[in-house]
Short mmCIF file of C-alpha atoms and ligand atoms in Angstrom, two decimals:
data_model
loop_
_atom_site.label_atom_id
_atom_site.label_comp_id
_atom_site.label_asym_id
_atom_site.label_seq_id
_atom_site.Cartn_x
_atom_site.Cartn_y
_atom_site.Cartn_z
CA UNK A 771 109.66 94.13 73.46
CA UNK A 772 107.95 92.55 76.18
CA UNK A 773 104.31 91.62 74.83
CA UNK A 774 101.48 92.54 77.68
CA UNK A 775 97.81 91.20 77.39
CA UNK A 776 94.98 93.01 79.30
CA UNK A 777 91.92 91.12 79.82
CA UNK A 778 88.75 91.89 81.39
CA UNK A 779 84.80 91.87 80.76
CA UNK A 780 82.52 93.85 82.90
CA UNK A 781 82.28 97.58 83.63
CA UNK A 782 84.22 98.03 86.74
CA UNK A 783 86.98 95.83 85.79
CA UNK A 784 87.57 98.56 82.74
CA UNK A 785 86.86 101.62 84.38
CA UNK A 786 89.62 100.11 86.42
CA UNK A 787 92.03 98.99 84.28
CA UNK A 788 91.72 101.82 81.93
CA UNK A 789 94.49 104.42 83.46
CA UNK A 790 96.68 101.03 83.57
CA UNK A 791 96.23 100.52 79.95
CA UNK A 792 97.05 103.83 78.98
CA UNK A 793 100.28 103.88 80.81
CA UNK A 794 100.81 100.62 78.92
CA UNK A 795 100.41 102.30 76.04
CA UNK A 796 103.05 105.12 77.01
CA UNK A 797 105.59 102.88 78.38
CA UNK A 798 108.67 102.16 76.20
CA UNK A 799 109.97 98.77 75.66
CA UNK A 800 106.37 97.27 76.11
CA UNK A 801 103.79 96.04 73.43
CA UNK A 802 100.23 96.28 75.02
CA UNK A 803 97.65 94.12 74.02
CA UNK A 804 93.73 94.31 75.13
CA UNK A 805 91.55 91.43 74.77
CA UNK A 806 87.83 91.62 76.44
CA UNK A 807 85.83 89.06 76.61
CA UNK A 808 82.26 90.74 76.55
CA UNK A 809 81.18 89.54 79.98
CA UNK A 810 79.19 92.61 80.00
CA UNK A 811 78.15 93.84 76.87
CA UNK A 812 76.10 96.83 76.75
CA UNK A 813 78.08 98.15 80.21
CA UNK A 814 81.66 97.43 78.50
CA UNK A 815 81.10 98.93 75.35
CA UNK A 816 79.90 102.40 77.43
CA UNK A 817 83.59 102.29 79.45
CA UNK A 818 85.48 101.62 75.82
CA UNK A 819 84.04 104.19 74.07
CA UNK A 820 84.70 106.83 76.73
CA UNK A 821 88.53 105.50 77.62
CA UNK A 822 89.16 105.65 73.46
CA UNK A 823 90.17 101.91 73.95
CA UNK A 824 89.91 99.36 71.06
CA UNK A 825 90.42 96.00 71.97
CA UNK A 826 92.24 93.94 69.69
CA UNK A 827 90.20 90.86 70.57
CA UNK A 828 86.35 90.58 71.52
CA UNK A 829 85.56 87.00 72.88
CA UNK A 830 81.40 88.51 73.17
CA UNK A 831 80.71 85.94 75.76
CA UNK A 832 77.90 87.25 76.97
CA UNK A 833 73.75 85.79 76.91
CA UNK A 834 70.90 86.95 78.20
CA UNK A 835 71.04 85.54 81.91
CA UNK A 836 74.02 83.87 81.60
CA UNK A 837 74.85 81.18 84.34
CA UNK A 838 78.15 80.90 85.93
CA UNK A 839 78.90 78.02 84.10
CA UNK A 840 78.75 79.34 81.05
CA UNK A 841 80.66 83.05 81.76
CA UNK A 842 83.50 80.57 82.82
CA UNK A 843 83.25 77.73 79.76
CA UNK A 844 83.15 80.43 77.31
CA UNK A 845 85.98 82.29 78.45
CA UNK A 846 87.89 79.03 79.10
CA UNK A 847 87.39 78.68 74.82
CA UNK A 848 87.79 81.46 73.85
CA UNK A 849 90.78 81.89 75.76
CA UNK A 850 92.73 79.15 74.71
CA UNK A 851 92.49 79.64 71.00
CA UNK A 852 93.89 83.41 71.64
CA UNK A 853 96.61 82.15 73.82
CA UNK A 854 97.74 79.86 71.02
CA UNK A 855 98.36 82.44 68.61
CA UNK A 856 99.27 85.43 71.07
CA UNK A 857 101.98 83.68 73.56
CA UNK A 858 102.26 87.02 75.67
CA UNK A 859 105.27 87.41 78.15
CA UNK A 860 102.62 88.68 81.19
CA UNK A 861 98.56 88.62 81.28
CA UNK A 862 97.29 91.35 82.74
CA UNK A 863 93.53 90.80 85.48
CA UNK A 864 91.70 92.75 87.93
CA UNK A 865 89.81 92.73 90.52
CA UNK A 866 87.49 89.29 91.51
CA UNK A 867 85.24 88.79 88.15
CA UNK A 868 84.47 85.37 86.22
CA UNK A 869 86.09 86.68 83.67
CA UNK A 870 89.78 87.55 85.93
CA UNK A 871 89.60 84.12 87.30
CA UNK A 872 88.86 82.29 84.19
CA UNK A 873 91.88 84.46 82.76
CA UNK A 874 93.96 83.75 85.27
CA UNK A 875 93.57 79.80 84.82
CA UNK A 876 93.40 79.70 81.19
CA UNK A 877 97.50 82.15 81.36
CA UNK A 878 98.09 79.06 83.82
CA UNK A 879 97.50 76.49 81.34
CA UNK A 880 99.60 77.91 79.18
CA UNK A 881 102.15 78.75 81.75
CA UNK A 882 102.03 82.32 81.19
CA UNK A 883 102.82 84.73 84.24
CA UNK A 884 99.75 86.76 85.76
CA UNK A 885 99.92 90.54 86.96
CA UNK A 886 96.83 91.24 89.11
CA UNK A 887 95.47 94.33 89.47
CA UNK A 888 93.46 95.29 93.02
CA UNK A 889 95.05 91.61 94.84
CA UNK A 890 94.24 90.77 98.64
CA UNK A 891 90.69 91.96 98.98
CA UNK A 892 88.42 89.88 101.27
CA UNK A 893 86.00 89.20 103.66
CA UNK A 894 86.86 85.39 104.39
CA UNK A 895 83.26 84.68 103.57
CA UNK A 896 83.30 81.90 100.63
CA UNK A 897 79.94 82.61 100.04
CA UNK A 898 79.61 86.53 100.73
CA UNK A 899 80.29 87.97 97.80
CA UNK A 900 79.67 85.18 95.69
CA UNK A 901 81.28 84.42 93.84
CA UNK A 902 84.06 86.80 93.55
CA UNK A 903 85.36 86.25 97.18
CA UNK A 904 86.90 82.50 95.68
CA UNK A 905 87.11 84.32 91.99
CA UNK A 906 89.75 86.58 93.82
CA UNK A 907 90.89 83.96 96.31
CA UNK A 908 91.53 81.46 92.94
CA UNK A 909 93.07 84.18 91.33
CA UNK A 910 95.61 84.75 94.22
CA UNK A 911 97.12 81.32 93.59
CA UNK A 912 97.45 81.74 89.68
CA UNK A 913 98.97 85.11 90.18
CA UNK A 914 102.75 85.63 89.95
CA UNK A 915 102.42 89.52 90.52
CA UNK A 916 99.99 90.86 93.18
CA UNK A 917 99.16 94.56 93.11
CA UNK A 918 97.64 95.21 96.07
CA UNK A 919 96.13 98.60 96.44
CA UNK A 920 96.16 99.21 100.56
CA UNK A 921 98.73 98.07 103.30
CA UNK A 922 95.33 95.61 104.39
CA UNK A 923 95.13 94.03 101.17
CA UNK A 924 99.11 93.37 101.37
CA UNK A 925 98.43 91.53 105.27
CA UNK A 926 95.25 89.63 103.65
CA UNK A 927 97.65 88.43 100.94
CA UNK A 928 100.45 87.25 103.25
CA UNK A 929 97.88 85.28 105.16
CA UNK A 930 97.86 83.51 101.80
CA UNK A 931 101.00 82.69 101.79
CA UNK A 932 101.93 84.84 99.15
CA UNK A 933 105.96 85.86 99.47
CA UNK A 934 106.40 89.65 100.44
CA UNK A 935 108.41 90.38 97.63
CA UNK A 936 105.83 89.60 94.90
CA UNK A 937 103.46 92.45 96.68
CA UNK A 938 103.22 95.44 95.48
CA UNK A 939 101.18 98.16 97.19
CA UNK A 940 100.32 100.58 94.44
CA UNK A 941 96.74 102.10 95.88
CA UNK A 942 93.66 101.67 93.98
CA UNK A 943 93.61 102.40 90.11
CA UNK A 944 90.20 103.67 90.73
CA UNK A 945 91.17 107.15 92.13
CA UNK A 946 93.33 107.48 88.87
CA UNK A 947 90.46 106.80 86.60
CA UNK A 948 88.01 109.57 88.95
CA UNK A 949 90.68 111.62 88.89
CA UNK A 950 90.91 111.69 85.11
CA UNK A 951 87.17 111.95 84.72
CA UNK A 952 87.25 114.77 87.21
CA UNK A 953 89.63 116.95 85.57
CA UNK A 954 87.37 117.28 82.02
CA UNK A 955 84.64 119.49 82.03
CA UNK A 956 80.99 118.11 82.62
CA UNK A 957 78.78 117.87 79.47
CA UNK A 958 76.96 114.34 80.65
CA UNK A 959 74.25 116.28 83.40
CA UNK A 960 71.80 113.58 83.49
CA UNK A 961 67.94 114.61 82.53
CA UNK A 962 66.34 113.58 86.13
CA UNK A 963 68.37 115.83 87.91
CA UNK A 964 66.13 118.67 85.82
CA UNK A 965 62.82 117.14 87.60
CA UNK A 966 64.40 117.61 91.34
CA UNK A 967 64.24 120.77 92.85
CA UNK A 968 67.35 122.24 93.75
CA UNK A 969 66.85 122.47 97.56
CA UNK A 970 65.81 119.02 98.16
CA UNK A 971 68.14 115.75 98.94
CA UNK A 972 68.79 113.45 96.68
CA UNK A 973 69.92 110.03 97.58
CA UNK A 974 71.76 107.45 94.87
CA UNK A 975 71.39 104.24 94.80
CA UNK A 976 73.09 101.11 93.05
CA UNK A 977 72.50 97.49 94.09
CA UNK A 978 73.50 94.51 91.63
CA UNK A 979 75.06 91.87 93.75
CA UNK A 980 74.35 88.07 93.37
CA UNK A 981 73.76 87.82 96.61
CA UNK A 982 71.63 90.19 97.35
CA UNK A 983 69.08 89.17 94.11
CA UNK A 984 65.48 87.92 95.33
CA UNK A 985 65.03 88.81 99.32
CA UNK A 986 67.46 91.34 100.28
CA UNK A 987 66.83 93.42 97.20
CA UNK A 988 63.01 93.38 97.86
CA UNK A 989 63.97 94.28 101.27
CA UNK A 990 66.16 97.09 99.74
CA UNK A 991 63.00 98.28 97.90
CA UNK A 992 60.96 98.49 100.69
CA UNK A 993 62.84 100.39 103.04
CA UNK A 994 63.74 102.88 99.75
CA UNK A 995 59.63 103.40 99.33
CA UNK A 996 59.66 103.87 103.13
CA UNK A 997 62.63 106.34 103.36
CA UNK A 998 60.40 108.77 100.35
CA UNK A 999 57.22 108.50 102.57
CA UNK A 1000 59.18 109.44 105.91
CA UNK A 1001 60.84 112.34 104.26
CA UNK A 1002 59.18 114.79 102.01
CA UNK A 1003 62.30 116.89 100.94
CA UNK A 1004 63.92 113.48 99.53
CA UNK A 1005 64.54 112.22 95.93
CA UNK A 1006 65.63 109.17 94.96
CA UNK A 1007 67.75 108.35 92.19
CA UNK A 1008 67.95 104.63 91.51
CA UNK A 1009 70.64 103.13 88.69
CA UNK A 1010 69.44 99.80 88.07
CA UNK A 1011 71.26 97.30 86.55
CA UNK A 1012 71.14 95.47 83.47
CA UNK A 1013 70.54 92.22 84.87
CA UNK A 1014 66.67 91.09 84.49
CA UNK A 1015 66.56 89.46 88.34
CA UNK A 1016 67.76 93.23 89.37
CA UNK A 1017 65.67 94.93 87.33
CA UNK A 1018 62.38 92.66 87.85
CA UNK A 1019 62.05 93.30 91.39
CA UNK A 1020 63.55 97.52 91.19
CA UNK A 1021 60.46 97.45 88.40
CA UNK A 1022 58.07 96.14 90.24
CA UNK A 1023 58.81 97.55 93.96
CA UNK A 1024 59.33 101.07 92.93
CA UNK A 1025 58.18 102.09 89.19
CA UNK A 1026 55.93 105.32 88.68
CA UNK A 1027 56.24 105.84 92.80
CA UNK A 1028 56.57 109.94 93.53
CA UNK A 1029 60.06 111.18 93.92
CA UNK A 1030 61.94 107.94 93.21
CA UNK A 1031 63.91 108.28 89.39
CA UNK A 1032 64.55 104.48 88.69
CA UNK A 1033 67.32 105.21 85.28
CA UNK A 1034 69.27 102.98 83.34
CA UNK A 1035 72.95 102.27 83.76
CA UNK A 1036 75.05 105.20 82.54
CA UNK A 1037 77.99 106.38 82.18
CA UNK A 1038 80.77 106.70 83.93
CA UNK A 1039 81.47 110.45 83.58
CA UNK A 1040 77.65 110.56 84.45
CA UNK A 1041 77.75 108.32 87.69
CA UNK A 1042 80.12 110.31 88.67
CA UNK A 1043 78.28 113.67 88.52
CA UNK A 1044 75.14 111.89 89.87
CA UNK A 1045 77.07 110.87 92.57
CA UNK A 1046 78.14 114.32 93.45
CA UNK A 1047 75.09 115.73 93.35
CA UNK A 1048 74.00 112.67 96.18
CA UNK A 1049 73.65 114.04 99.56
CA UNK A 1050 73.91 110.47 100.25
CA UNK A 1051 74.95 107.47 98.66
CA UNK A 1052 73.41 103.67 99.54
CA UNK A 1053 74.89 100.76 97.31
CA UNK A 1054 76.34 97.21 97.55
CA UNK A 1055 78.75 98.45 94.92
CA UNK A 1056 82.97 98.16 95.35
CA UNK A 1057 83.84 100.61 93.10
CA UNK A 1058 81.37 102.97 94.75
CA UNK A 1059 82.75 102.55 98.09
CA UNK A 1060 85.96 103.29 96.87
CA UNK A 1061 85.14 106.73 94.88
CA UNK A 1062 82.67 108.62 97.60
CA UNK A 1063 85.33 109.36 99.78
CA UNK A 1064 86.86 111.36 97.09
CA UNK A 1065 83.88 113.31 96.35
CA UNK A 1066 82.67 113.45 99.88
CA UNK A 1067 79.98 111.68 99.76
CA UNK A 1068 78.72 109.10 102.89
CA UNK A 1069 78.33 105.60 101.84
CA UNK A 1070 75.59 103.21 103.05
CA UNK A 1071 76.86 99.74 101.51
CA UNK A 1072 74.23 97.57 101.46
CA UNK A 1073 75.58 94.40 102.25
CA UNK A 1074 75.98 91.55 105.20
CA UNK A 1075 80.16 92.41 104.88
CA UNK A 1076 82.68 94.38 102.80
CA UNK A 1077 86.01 93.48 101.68
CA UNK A 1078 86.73 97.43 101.55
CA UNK A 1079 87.16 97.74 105.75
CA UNK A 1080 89.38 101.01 105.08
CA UNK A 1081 86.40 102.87 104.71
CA UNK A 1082 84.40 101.75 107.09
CA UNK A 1083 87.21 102.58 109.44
CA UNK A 1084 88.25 105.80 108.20
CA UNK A 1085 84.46 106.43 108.73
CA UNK A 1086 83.16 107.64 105.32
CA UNK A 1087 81.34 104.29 104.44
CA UNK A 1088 78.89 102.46 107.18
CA UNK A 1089 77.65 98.35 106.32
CA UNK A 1090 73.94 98.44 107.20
CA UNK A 1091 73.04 95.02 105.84
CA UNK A 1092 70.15 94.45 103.49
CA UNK A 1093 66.88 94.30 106.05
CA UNK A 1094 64.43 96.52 105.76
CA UNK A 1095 64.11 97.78 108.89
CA UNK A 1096 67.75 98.62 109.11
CA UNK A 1097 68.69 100.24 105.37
CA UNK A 1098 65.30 102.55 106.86
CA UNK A 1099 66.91 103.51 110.19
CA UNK A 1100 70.52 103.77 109.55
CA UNK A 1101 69.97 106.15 106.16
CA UNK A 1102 67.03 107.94 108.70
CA UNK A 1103 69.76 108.46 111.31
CA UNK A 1104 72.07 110.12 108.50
CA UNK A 1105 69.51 112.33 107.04
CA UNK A 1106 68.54 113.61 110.74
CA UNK A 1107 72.09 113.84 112.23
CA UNK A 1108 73.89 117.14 110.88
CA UNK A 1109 76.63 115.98 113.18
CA UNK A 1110 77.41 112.41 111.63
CA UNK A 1111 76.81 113.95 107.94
CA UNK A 1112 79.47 116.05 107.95
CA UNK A 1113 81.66 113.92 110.11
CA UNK A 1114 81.34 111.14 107.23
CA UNK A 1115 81.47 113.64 104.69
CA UNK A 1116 85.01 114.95 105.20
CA UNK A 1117 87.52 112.23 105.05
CA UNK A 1118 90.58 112.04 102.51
CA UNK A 1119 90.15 108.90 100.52
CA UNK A 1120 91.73 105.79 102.03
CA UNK A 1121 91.93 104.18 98.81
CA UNK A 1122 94.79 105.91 96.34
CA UNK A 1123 96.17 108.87 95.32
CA UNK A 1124 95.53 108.86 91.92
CA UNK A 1125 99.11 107.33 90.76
CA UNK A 1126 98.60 103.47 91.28
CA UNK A 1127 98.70 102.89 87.54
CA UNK A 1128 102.05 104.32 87.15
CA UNK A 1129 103.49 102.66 89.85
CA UNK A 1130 102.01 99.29 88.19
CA UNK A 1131 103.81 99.68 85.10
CA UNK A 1132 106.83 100.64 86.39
CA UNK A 1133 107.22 97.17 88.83
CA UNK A 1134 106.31 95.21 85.45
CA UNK A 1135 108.98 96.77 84.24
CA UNK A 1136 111.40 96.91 86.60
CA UNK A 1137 110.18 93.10 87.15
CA UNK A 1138 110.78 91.99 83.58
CA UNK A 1139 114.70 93.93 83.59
CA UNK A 1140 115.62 91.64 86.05
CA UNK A 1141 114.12 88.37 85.21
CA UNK A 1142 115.86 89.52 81.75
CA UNK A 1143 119.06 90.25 83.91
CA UNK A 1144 119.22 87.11 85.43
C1 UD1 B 2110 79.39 91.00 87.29
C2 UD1 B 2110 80.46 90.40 88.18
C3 UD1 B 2110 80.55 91.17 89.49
C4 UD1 B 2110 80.67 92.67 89.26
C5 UD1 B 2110 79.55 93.14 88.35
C6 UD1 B 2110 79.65 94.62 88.03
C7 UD1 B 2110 80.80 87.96 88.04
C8 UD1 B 2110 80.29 86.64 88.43
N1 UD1 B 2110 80.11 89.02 88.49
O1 UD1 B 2110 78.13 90.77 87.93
O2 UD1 B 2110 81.67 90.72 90.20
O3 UD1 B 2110 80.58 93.34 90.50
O4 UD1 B 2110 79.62 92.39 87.13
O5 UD1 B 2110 78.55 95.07 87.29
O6 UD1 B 2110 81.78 88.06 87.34
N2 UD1 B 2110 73.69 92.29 81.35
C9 UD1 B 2110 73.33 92.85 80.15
N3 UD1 B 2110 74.13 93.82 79.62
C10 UD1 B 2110 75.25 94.27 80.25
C11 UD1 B 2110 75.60 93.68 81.48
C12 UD1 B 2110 74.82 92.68 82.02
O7 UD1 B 2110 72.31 92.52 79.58
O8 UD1 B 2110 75.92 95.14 79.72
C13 UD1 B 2110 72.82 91.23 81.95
C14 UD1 B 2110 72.95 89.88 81.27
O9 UD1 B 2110 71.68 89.36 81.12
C15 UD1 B 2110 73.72 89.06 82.26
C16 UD1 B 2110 73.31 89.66 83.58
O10 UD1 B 2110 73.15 91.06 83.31
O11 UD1 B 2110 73.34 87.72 82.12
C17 UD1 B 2110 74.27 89.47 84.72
O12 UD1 B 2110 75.61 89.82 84.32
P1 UD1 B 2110 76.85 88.96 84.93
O13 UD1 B 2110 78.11 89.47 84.33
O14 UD1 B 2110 76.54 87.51 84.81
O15 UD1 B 2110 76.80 89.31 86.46
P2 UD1 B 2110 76.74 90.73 87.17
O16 UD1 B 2110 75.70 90.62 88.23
O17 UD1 B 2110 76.65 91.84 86.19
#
């Protein structure tokens, strides 16, 4: 049996890694293993409960405004103590979280091999995102198994210096998890959408990012109260975050203002219907990015750069920065221009085809047959 252990912490990382677990699960000849460590713990527990996945270990890292330091010291602790009794043959990350990197180093300590899931995005920024463009960068080096899920994110990783034949382009497990979301029926219709009249445009927005707390998202706020006033046939639907420096400023910029819905985080099944019902979508979120193209949906992303340029170029997602004055005109432009909506609104999705997960577990396999072989 070859032993796997899946680790991860926040939301996206196990909306992500779900479909990979549960082809773990299927797989014969491999013993899966999920440990989170609670990075996120209201957000996490939503994704669990909807994927049916129990993990077998819960670090529950997570306090109220947690520094970086102490995501990464806890994990680092809690880690090693499960390492010591579970000695797994491969340890499973994603994506460019404090919790994949401190993963990845504490597998390294123990010399235990690392798969990672969604390897070779970046924007060659150290500080934009921060800090998941070195989380990912860090993770790179650890990794022994790089999953990359476009052709760019293959390049990025060669610049690394990462050999070819430890590559793997698989596409994004994202568009399997949509997918699967997309093929149950829809019994999570979210209240707000009940006080918007049907003929009017709603626009959804998501904005979380480290760097973009304090200024830019008080910038953000502005040009959202600015974008109601300028357009009467608007609603806007704003998810806000868990995190009390996001949701201080959201609060206080745009509570009890007409036609803007300011909800709490929810879940995924529900995101995803809100986002279809989005004539528009503005966010500085990845995973966002990476699922409007599948739903047709233009993307504002709200940020000074993106480590997603396949949207951008296929032309379904547009970086607008965080000023006020620009979020304002470049959502204004969209909401005037027929002609650019629907060109940005009809574009396959750059991203996957919905079988990345598959092809994941069959490379660890095929990987571990030959090591075995050898
Ligand atoms: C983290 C990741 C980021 C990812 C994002 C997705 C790091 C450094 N950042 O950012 O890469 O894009 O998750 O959401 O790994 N909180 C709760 N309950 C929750 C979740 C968060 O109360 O369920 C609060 C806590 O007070 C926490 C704060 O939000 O201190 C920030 O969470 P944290 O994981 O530190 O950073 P995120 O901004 O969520």
């Amino acid at each position: 049996m070859l032993n796997v252990l899946t680790i991860f912490g926040t939301r996206p990382e196990a909306i992500k890694l779900a479909p990979v677990i549960k082809e773990l699960q299927k797989a014969s000849g491999i013993c899966s293993k999920v440990a989170v460590t609670g990075q996120h713990r209201q957000m996490l527990d939503q994704v669990l409960d909807l994927f049916q996945i129990k993990p077998d270990v819960d670090l529950n890292i997570m306090l109220h405004n947690q520094s970086l330091f102490q995501i990464t010291n806890r994990s680092l602790t809690g880690l090693e103590k499960l390492f010591d009794q579970e000695r797994p043959d491969l340890v499973l990350v994603q994506g460019d979280t404090t919790t994949c990197f401190a993963a990845a180093l504490s597998a390294f300590y123990c010399q235990i091999p690392v798969g990672h899931v969604e390897a070779g995005l970046r924007t060659e920024n150290k500080y934009n995102p921060f800090p998941e463009e070195m989380n990912r960068r860090l993770t790179t080096v650890l990794s022994d198994l790089h999953f990359a899920p476009t052709d760019l994110a293959k390049e990025n990783l060669i610049q690394c210096g990462v050999p070819e034949k430890k590559i793997f382009v698989t596409g994004n497990t994202i568009v399997d998890a949509l997918q699967n979301i997309l093929e149950q029926p829809i019994h999570d219709a979210h209240p707000v959408l009940e006080r918007i009249p049907h003929n009017s445009r709603i626009i959804l927005v998501e904005a979380h990012r480290r760097e973009n707390l304090g200024n830019p998202m008080e910038n953000i706020c502005q040009a959202l109260d600015k974008l109601v006033e300028n357009f009467p046939d608007l609603h806007l639907i704003f998810s806000v975050h868990k995190n009390p420096k996001v949701r201080e400023v959201v609060y206080r910029k745009l509570q009890n203002k007409e036609r803007i819905f300011l909800i709490e985080p929810v879940d995924y099944p529900t995101l995803i219907h809100l986002q279809s019902k989005a004539y528009l979508i503005l966010t500085d979120s990845g995973g966002i990015q990476e699922e409007a193209p599948s739903l047709g949906k233009p993307v504002l992303v709200m940020r000074k750069t993106t480590e997603r340029p396949e949207g951008v170029k296929a032309g379904v997602a547009k970086l607008v920065g965080t000023n006020a004055k620009s979020v304002f005109l470049e959502t204004a432009r969209l909401l005037k221009d027929k002609k650019l909506y629907n060109k940005m609104s009809r574009i396959a999705n750059p991203y996957g085809d919905g079988k990345a997960s598959k092809r994941i577990v069959q490379i660890i396999q095929h990987h571990f047959k030959r090591k075995k072989e050898k």
